[in-house]
mmCIF file of C-alpha atoms in Angstrom:
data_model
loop_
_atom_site.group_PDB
_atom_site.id
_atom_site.type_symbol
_atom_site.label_atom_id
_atom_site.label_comp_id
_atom_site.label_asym_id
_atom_site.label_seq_id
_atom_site.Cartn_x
_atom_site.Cartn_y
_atom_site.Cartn_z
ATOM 1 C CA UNK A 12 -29.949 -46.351 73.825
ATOM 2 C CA UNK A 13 -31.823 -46.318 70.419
ATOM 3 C CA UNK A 14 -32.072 -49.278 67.508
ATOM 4 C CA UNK A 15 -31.144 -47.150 64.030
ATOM 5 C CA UNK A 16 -31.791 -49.440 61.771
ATOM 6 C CA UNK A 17 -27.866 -49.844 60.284
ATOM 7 C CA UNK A 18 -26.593 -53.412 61.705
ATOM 8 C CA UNK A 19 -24.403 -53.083 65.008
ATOM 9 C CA UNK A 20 -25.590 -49.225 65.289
ATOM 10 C CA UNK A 21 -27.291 -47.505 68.117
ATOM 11 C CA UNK A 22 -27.816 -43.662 69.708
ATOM 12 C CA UNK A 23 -26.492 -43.742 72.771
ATOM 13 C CA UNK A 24 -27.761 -41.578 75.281
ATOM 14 C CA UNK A 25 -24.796 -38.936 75.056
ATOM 15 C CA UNK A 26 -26.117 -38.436 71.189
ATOM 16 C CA UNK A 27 -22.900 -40.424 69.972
ATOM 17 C CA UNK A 28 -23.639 -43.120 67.571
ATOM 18 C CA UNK A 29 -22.023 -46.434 68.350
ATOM 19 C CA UNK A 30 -20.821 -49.425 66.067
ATOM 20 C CA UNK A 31 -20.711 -52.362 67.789
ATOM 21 C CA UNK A 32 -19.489 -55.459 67.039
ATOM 22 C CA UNK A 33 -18.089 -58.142 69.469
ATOM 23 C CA UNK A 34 -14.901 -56.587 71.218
ATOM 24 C CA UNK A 35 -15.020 -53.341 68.631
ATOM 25 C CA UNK A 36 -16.476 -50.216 69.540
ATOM 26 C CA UNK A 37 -16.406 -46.985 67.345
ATOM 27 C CA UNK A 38 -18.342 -43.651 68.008
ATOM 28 C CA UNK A 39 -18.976 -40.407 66.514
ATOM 29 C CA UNK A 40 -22.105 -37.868 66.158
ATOM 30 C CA UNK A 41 -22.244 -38.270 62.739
ATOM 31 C CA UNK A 42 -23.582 -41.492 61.245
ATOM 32 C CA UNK A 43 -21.998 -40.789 58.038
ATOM 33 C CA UNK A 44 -18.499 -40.114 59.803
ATOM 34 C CA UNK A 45 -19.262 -43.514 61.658
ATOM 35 C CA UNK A 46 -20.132 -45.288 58.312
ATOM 36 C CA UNK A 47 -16.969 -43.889 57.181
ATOM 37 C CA UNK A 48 -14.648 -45.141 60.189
ATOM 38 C CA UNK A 49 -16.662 -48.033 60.690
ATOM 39 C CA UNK A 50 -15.539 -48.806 56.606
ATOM 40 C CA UNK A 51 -12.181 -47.869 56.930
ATOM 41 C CA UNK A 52 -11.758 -50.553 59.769
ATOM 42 C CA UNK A 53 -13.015 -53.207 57.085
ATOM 43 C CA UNK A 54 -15.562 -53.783 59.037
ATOM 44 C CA UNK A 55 -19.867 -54.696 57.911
ATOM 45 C CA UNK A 56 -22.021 -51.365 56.744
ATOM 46 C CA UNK A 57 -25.454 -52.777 56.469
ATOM 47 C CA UNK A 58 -29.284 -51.693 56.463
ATOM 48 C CA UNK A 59 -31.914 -53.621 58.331
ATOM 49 C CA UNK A 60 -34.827 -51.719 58.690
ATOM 50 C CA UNK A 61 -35.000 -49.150 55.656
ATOM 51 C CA UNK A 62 -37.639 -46.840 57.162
ATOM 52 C CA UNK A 63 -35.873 -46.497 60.550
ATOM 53 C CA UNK A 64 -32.534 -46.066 58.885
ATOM 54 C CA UNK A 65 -33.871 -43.324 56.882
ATOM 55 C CA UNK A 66 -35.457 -41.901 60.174
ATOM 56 C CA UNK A 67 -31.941 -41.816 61.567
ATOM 57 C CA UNK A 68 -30.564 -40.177 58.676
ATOM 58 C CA UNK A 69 -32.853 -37.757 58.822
ATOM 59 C CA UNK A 70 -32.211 -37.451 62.523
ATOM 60 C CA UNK A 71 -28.342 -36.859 61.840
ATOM 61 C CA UNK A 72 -29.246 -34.228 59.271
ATOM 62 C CA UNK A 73 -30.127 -32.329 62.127
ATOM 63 C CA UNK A 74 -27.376 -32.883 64.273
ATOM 64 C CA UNK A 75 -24.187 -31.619 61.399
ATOM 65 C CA UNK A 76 -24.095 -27.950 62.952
ATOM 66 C CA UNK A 77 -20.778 -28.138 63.252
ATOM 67 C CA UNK A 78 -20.762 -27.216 67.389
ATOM 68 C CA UNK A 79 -20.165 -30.365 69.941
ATOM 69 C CA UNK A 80 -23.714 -31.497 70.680
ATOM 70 C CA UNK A 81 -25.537 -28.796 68.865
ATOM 71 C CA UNK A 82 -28.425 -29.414 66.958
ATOM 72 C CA UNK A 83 -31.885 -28.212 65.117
ATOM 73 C CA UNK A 84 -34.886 -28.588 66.270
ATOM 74 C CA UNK A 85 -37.854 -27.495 63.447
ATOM 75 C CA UNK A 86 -41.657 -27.007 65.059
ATOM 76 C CA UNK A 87 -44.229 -24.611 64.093
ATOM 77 C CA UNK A 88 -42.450 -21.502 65.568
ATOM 78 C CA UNK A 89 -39.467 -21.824 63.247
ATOM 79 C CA UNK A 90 -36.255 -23.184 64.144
ATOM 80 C CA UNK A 91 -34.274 -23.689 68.057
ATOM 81 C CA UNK A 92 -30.856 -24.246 68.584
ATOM 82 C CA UNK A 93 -30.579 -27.318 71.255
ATOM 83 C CA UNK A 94 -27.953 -28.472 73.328
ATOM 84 C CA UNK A 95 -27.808 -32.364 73.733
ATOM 85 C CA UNK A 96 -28.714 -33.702 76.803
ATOM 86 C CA UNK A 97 -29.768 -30.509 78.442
ATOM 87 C CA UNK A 98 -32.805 -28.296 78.114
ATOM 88 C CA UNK A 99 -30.903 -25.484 76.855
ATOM 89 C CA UNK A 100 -31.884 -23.837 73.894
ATOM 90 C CA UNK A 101 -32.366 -21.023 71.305
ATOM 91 C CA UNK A 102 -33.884 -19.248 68.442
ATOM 92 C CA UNK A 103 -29.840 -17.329 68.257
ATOM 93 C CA UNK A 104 -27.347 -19.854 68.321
ATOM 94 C CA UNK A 105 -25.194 -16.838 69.935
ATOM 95 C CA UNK A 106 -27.881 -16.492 72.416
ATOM 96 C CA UNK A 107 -27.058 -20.765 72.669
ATOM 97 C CA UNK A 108 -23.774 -20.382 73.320
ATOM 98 C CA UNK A 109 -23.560 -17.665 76.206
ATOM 99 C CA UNK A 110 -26.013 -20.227 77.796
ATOM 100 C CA UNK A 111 -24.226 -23.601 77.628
ATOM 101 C CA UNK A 112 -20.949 -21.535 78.436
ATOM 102 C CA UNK A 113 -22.993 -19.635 81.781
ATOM 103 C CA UNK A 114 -23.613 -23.897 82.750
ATOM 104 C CA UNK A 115 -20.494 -24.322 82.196
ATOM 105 C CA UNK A 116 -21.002 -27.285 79.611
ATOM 106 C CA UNK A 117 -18.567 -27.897 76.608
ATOM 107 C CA UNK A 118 -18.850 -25.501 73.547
ATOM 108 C CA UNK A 119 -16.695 -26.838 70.871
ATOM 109 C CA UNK A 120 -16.376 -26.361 67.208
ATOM 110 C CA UNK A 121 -16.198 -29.961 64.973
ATOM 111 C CA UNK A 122 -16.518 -29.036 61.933
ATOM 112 C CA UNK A 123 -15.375 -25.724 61.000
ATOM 113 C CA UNK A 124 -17.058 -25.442 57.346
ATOM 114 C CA UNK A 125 -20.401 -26.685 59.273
ATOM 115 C CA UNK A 126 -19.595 -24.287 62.224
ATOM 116 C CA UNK A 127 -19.364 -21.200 59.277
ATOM 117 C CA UNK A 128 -22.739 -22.368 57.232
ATOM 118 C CA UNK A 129 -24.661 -22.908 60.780
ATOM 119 C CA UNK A 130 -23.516 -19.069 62.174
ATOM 120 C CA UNK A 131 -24.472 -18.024 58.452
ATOM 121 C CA UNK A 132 -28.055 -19.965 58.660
ATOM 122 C CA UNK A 133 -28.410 -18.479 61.697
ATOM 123 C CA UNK A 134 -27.431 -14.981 60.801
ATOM 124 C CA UNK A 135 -30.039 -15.568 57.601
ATOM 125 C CA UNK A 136 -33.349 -16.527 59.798
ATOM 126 C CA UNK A 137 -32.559 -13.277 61.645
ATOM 127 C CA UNK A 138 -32.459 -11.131 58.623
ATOM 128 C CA UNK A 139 -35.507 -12.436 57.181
ATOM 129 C CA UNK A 140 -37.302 -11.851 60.379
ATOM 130 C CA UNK A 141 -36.563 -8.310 60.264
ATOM 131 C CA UNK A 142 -37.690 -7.994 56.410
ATOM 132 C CA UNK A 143 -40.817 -9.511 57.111
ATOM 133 C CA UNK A 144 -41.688 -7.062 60.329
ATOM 134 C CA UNK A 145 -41.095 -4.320 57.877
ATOM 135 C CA UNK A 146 -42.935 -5.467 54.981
ATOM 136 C CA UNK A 147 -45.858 -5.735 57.797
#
């Protein structure tokens, strides 16, 4: 479990934030979805550590793909799909897919529009790649 600095919210270790706050418990892999529930419940949205907050906003940036436990990872090689709680990953979220499928883990769309601009991001790096072996 990880602090994010929003009051009664923590990353649990299945990726899920959680809003806790005596007896009541929401989740969801999206902190903004959770603010939103978490709202909608009447229920205390609050910041207590700014920079930590922002570093979990940040975090969640990377986690809106639109695909059940699907996110970005960014290091000096470009970009890699990753699958949440496994080592399974890719520079082809296709590629990603036919893997978590083969281990016979959960591959689920959640957000359709997300789903569409995360096949067309990943449909994008590829074409670049191939303009810039030509250019070479």
């Amino acid at each position: 479990m990880k602090f994010s600095g929003f009051l009664n919210v923590s990353r649990l270790d299945s990726g899920e934030w959680e809003y806790r706050l005596g007896d009541k418990s929401h989740r969801d892999y999206s902190l903004k979805n959770l603010e939103f529930i978490v709202r909608m419940h009447g229920l205390k949205w609050g910041v207590l550590d700014e920079k930590l907050a922002r570093q979990s906003l940040k975090e969640d940036e990377l986690v809106e793909t639109g695909f059940l436990n699907v996110y970005i990872k960014k290091d000096y090689n470009g970009e890699k799909w990753c699958y949440r709680g496994s080592s399974i990953q890719s520079k082809d979220l296709n590629i990603l897919e036919k893997k978590v499928e083969k281990e016979r883990l959960e591959w689920k769309v959640t957000d359709s529009e997300l789903a569409e601009k995360s096949l067309k991001r990943n449909s994008d790096n590829f074409k670049r790649k191939k303009v810039g072996i030509r250019d070479r």
